[in-house]
Amino acid sequence: TEIDIEPSSKFTRFIITVENLGNGLVFDTRPGSGKIELESCSPRGKGLERIDIDKVTIEDARVGDSPIIGSCRPDNGGLVQARLVNGKAVFICEYNYAEGGSTGLSAFRTPITITLGYGYRTSVSKQIEIVKTPG
């Protein structure tokens, strides 16, 4: 995951790249998707549908105390969600200086906080030998 910064005179654009660095499967667990994380991982459960796989959601985005989630894209009807392609997804968010109350500052430091929502499933297998005991 990385964040690139493109400053301008009125706003700063943040290009946020998230990446699945593991061998597991990323899936959508947002409310209303019909998925409950543990059910999706169970071999006895309903399982995952293709539409749920490789989706990551930005649940919250802030620069300092200022929310910027409303500026984030891709915006799918109020839901900031992207599909991983080749293990990566890109979001773009903007911090408007006037809206954030930073109009008089030439430069400043503040944290950017991004809260992601996703499920993650991986499996481990091991060969075992079943031995019948006498009796």
PDB file of C-alpha atoms in Angstrom:
ATOM      1  CA  THR A   1       0.000   0.000   0.000  1.00  0.00           C
ATOM      2  CA  GLU A   2       1.274   3.453  -0.865  1.00  0.00           C
ATOM      3  CA  ILE A   3       0.034   7.032  -1.085  1.00  0.00           C
ATOM      4  CA  ASP A   4       1.309   9.421  -3.754  1.00  0.00           C
ATOM      5  CA  ILE A   5       0.697  13.149  -3.295  1.00  0.00           C
ATOM      6  CA  GLU A   6      -0.108  15.713  -6.006  1.00  0.00           C
ATOM      7  CA  PRO A   7      -0.272  19.211  -4.459  1.00  0.00           C
ATOM      8  CA  SER A   8      -1.875  22.231  -6.128  1.00  0.00           C
ATOM      9  CA  SER A   9      -2.788  25.753  -5.041  1.00  0.00           C
ATOM     10  CA  LYS A  10      -6.333  24.836  -3.900  1.00  0.00           C
ATOM     11  CA  PHE A  11      -6.186  21.160  -2.943  1.00  0.00           C
ATOM     12  CA  THR A  12      -3.937  18.157  -2.509  1.00  0.00           C
ATOM     13  CA  ARG A  13      -4.760  14.969  -4.374  1.00  0.00           C
ATOM     14  CA  PHE A  14      -3.905  11.656  -2.734  1.00  0.00           C
ATOM     15  CA  ILE A  15      -3.493   8.637  -4.995  1.00  0.00           C
ATOM     16  CA  ILE A  16      -3.944   5.637  -2.729  1.00  0.00           C
ATOM     17  CA  THR A  17      -2.844   2.239  -4.001  1.00  0.00           C
ATOM     18  CA  VAL A  18      -3.773  -0.834  -1.987  1.00  0.00           C
ATOM     19  CA  GLU A  19      -2.269  -4.207  -2.778  1.00  0.00           C
ATOM     20  CA  ASN A  20      -2.909  -7.781  -1.702  1.00  0.00           C
ATOM     21  CA  LEU A  21       0.609  -8.898  -0.793  1.00  0.00           C
ATOM     22  CA  GLY A  22      -0.463 -12.278   0.554  1.00  0.00           C
ATOM     23  CA  ASN A  23      -1.700 -15.464  -1.051  1.00  0.00           C
ATOM     24  CA  GLY A  24      -5.247 -15.151   0.277  1.00  0.00           C
ATOM     25  CA  LEU A  25      -8.457 -13.921  -1.271  1.00  0.00           C
ATOM     26  CA  VAL A  26      -9.829 -10.411  -0.619  1.00  0.00           C
ATOM     27  CA  PHE A  27     -13.624 -10.133  -0.542  1.00  0.00           C
ATOM     28  CA  ASP A  28     -16.440  -7.674   0.182  1.00  0.00           C
ATOM     29  CA  THR A  29     -17.897  -7.776   3.707  1.00  0.00           C
ATOM     30  CA  ARG A  30     -19.686  -4.437   3.800  1.00  0.00           C
ATOM     31  CA  PRO A  31     -23.146  -4.298   5.386  1.00  0.00           C
ATOM     32  CA  GLY A  32     -25.774  -5.172   2.810  1.00  0.00           C
ATOM     33  CA  SER A  33     -23.481  -7.303   0.665  1.00  0.00           C
ATOM     34  CA  GLY A  34     -25.126 -10.373   2.175  1.00  0.00           C
ATOM     35  CA  LYS A  35     -21.805 -11.654   3.443  1.00  0.00           C
ATOM     36  CA  ILE A  36     -20.824 -12.284   7.009  1.00  0.00           C
ATOM     37  CA  GLU A  37     -17.078 -12.712   7.201  1.00  0.00           C
ATOM     38  CA  LEU A  38     -17.005 -16.029   9.061  1.00  0.00           C
ATOM     39  CA  GLU A  39     -19.744 -17.568   6.909  1.00  0.00           C
ATOM     40  CA  SER A  40     -17.786 -16.648   3.804  1.00  0.00           C
ATOM     41  CA  CYS A  41     -14.727 -18.477   5.115  1.00  0.00           C
ATOM     42  CA  SER A  42     -16.476 -21.658   6.186  1.00  0.00           C
ATOM     43  CA  PRO A  43     -16.261 -24.677   3.865  1.00  0.00           C
ATOM     44  CA  ARG A  44     -19.842 -25.473   4.972  1.00  0.00           C
ATOM     45  CA  GLY A  45     -21.107 -21.966   4.282  1.00  0.00           C
ATOM     46  CA  LYS A  46     -22.683 -20.500   1.180  1.00  0.00           C
ATOM     47  CA  GLY A  47     -19.284 -19.424  -0.063  1.00  0.00           C
ATOM     48  CA  LEU A  48     -18.318 -16.417  -2.105  1.00  0.00           C
ATOM     49  CA  GLU A  49     -19.789 -15.223  -5.359  1.00  0.00           C
ATOM     50  CA  ARG A  50     -17.589 -13.722  -8.077  1.00  0.00           C
ATOM     51  CA  ILE A  51     -19.198 -10.314  -7.542  1.00  0.00           C
ATOM     52  CA  ASP A  52     -17.846 -10.241  -3.956  1.00  0.00           C
ATOM     53  CA  ILE A  53     -14.256 -11.217  -4.747  1.00  0.00           C
ATOM     54  CA  ASP A  54     -11.375  -8.705  -4.967  1.00  0.00           C
ATOM     55  CA  LYS A  55     -13.360  -5.750  -3.570  1.00  0.00           C
ATOM     56  CA  VAL A  56     -11.963  -3.198  -1.109  1.00  0.00           C
ATOM     57  CA  THR A  57     -13.950  -0.317   0.397  1.00  0.00           C
ATOM     58  CA  ILE A  58     -12.708   2.936   1.928  1.00  0.00           C
ATOM     59  CA  GLU A  59     -14.868   3.261   5.039  1.00  0.00           C
ATOM     60  CA  ASP A  60     -13.294   6.515   6.254  1.00  0.00           C
ATOM     61  CA  ALA A  61     -10.642   8.948   5.038  1.00  0.00           C
ATOM     62  CA  ARG A  62      -9.309  11.949   6.971  1.00  0.00           C
ATOM     63  CA  VAL A  63      -6.569  14.528   6.757  1.00  0.00           C
ATOM     64  CA  GLY A  64      -5.934  15.428  10.376  1.00  0.00           C
ATOM     65  CA  ASP A  65      -9.462  15.779  11.796  1.00  0.00           C
ATOM     66  CA  SER A  66     -11.029  16.774   8.457  1.00  0.00           C
ATOM     67  CA  PRO A  67     -13.055  14.076   6.694  1.00  0.00           C
ATOM     68  CA  ILE A  68     -12.297  13.738   2.969  1.00  0.00           C
ATOM     69  CA  ILE A  69     -14.336  10.578   2.250  1.00  0.00           C
ATOM     70  CA  GLY A  70     -16.807  12.626   0.170  1.00  0.00           C
ATOM     71  CA  SER A  71     -14.060  13.472  -2.324  1.00  0.00           C
ATOM     72  CA  CYS A  72     -12.846   9.898  -2.807  1.00  0.00           C
ATOM     73  CA  ARG A  73     -13.271   7.956  -6.054  1.00  0.00           C
ATOM     74  CA  PRO A  74     -14.314   5.572  -7.443  1.00  0.00           C
ATOM     75  CA  ASP A  75     -17.692   6.484  -5.973  1.00  0.00           C
ATOM     76  CA  ASN A  76     -20.282   3.809  -6.654  1.00  0.00           C
ATOM     77  CA  GLY A  77     -23.461   5.507  -5.475  1.00  0.00           C
ATOM     78  CA  GLY A  78     -21.998   6.782  -2.205  1.00  0.00           C
ATOM     79  CA  LEU A  79     -19.841   3.701  -1.692  1.00  0.00           C
ATOM     80  CA  VAL A  80     -16.102   4.232  -2.213  1.00  0.00           C
ATOM     81  CA  GLN A  81     -15.171   0.792  -3.487  1.00  0.00           C
ATOM     82  CA  ALA A  82     -12.735  -0.611  -6.040  1.00  0.00           C
ATOM     83  CA  ARG A  83     -11.938  -4.030  -7.432  1.00  0.00           C
ATOM     84  CA  LEU A  84      -8.402  -5.368  -7.208  1.00  0.00           C
ATOM     85  CA  VAL A  85      -6.916  -5.888 -10.668  1.00  0.00           C
ATOM     86  CA  ASN A  86      -3.716  -7.932 -10.677  1.00  0.00           C
ATOM     87  CA  GLY A  87      -3.802  -7.641  -6.884  1.00  0.00           C
ATOM     88  CA  LYS A  88      -4.014  -3.813  -6.807  1.00  0.00           C
ATOM     89  CA  ALA A  89      -6.724  -1.164  -6.486  1.00  0.00           C
ATOM     90  CA  VAL A  90      -6.375   2.614  -6.773  1.00  0.00           C
ATOM     91  CA  PHE A  91      -8.430   5.282  -5.001  1.00  0.00           C
ATOM     92  CA  ILE A  92      -8.153   9.051  -5.438  1.00  0.00           C
ATOM     93  CA  CYS A  93      -9.103  11.434  -2.605  1.00  0.00           C
ATOM     94  CA  GLU A  94      -8.695  15.210  -2.400  1.00  0.00           C
ATOM     95  CA  TYR A  95      -8.163  17.571   0.512  1.00  0.00           C
ATOM     96  CA  ASN A  96      -9.550  21.033  -0.259  1.00  0.00           C
ATOM     97  CA  TYR A  97      -7.608  23.656   1.733  1.00  0.00           C
ATOM     98  CA  ALA A  98     -10.593  26.019   2.140  1.00  0.00           C
ATOM     99  CA  GLU A  99     -12.929  23.256   3.365  1.00  0.00           C
ATOM    100  CA  GLY A 100     -10.255  21.922   5.724  1.00  0.00           C
ATOM    101  CA  GLY A 101      -9.567  25.335   7.267  1.00  0.00           C
ATOM    102  CA  SER A 102      -5.979  25.485   5.994  1.00  0.00           C
ATOM    103  CA  THR A 103      -6.226  28.476   3.642  1.00  0.00           C
ATOM    104  CA  GLY A 104      -3.624  30.668   5.352  1.00  0.00           C
ATOM    105  CA  LEU A 105      -0.923  28.033   5.661  1.00  0.00           C
ATOM    106  CA  SER A 106       1.881  27.733   3.129  1.00  0.00           C
ATOM    107  CA  ALA A 107       2.852  24.257   4.337  1.00  0.00           C
ATOM    108  CA  PHE A 108       1.942  21.993   7.231  1.00  0.00           C
ATOM    109  CA  ARG A 109       2.271  18.411   8.445  1.00  0.00           C
ATOM    110  CA  THR A 110      -0.691  16.286   9.424  1.00  0.00           C
ATOM    111  CA  PRO A 111      -1.517  12.594   9.184  1.00  0.00           C
ATOM    112  CA  ILE A 112      -3.788  11.072   6.572  1.00  0.00           C
ATOM    113  CA  THR A 113      -5.878   8.235   7.980  1.00  0.00           C
ATOM    114  CA  ILE A 114      -7.552   5.715   5.683  1.00  0.00           C
ATOM    115  CA  THR A 115      -9.840   2.985   7.040  1.00  0.00           C
ATOM    116  CA  LEU A 116     -10.295   0.073   4.641  1.00  0.00           C
ATOM    117  CA  GLY A 117     -13.035  -2.537   4.764  1.00  0.00           C
ATOM    118  CA  TYR A 118     -12.545  -6.037   3.364  1.00  0.00           C
ATOM    119  CA  GLY A 119     -12.521  -9.698   4.287  1.00  0.00           C
ATOM    120  CA  TYR A 120      -9.529 -11.950   3.756  1.00  0.00           C
ATOM    121  CA  ARG A 121      -9.555 -15.700   3.298  1.00  0.00           C
ATOM    122  CA  THR A 122      -6.626 -18.057   3.076  1.00  0.00           C
ATOM    123  CA  SER A 123      -6.242 -21.757   3.637  1.00  0.00           C
ATOM    124  CA  VAL A 124      -3.573 -24.161   4.772  1.00  0.00           C
ATOM    125  CA  SER A 125      -3.534 -27.838   3.924  1.00  0.00           C
ATOM    126  CA  LYS A 126      -1.566 -30.708   5.332  1.00  0.00           C
ATOM    127  CA  GLN A 127      -1.428 -34.357   4.327  1.00  0.00           C
ATOM    128  CA  ILE A 128      -2.321 -36.652   7.203  1.00  0.00           C
ATOM    129  CA  GLU A 129      -2.410 -40.397   7.604  1.00  0.00           C
ATOM    130  CA  ILE A 130      -5.402 -42.041   9.260  1.00  0.00           C
ATOM    131  CA  VAL A 131      -4.415 -45.239  11.064  1.00  0.00           C
ATOM    132  CA  LYS A 132      -7.014 -47.679  12.319  1.00  0.00           C
ATOM    133  CA  THR A 133      -6.197 -48.850  15.823  1.00  0.00           C
ATOM    134  CA  PRO A 134      -7.040 -52.376  16.911  1.00  0.00           C
ATOM    135  CA  GLY A 135      -9.911 -52.823  19.256  1.00  0.00           C
TER     136      GLY A 135
END
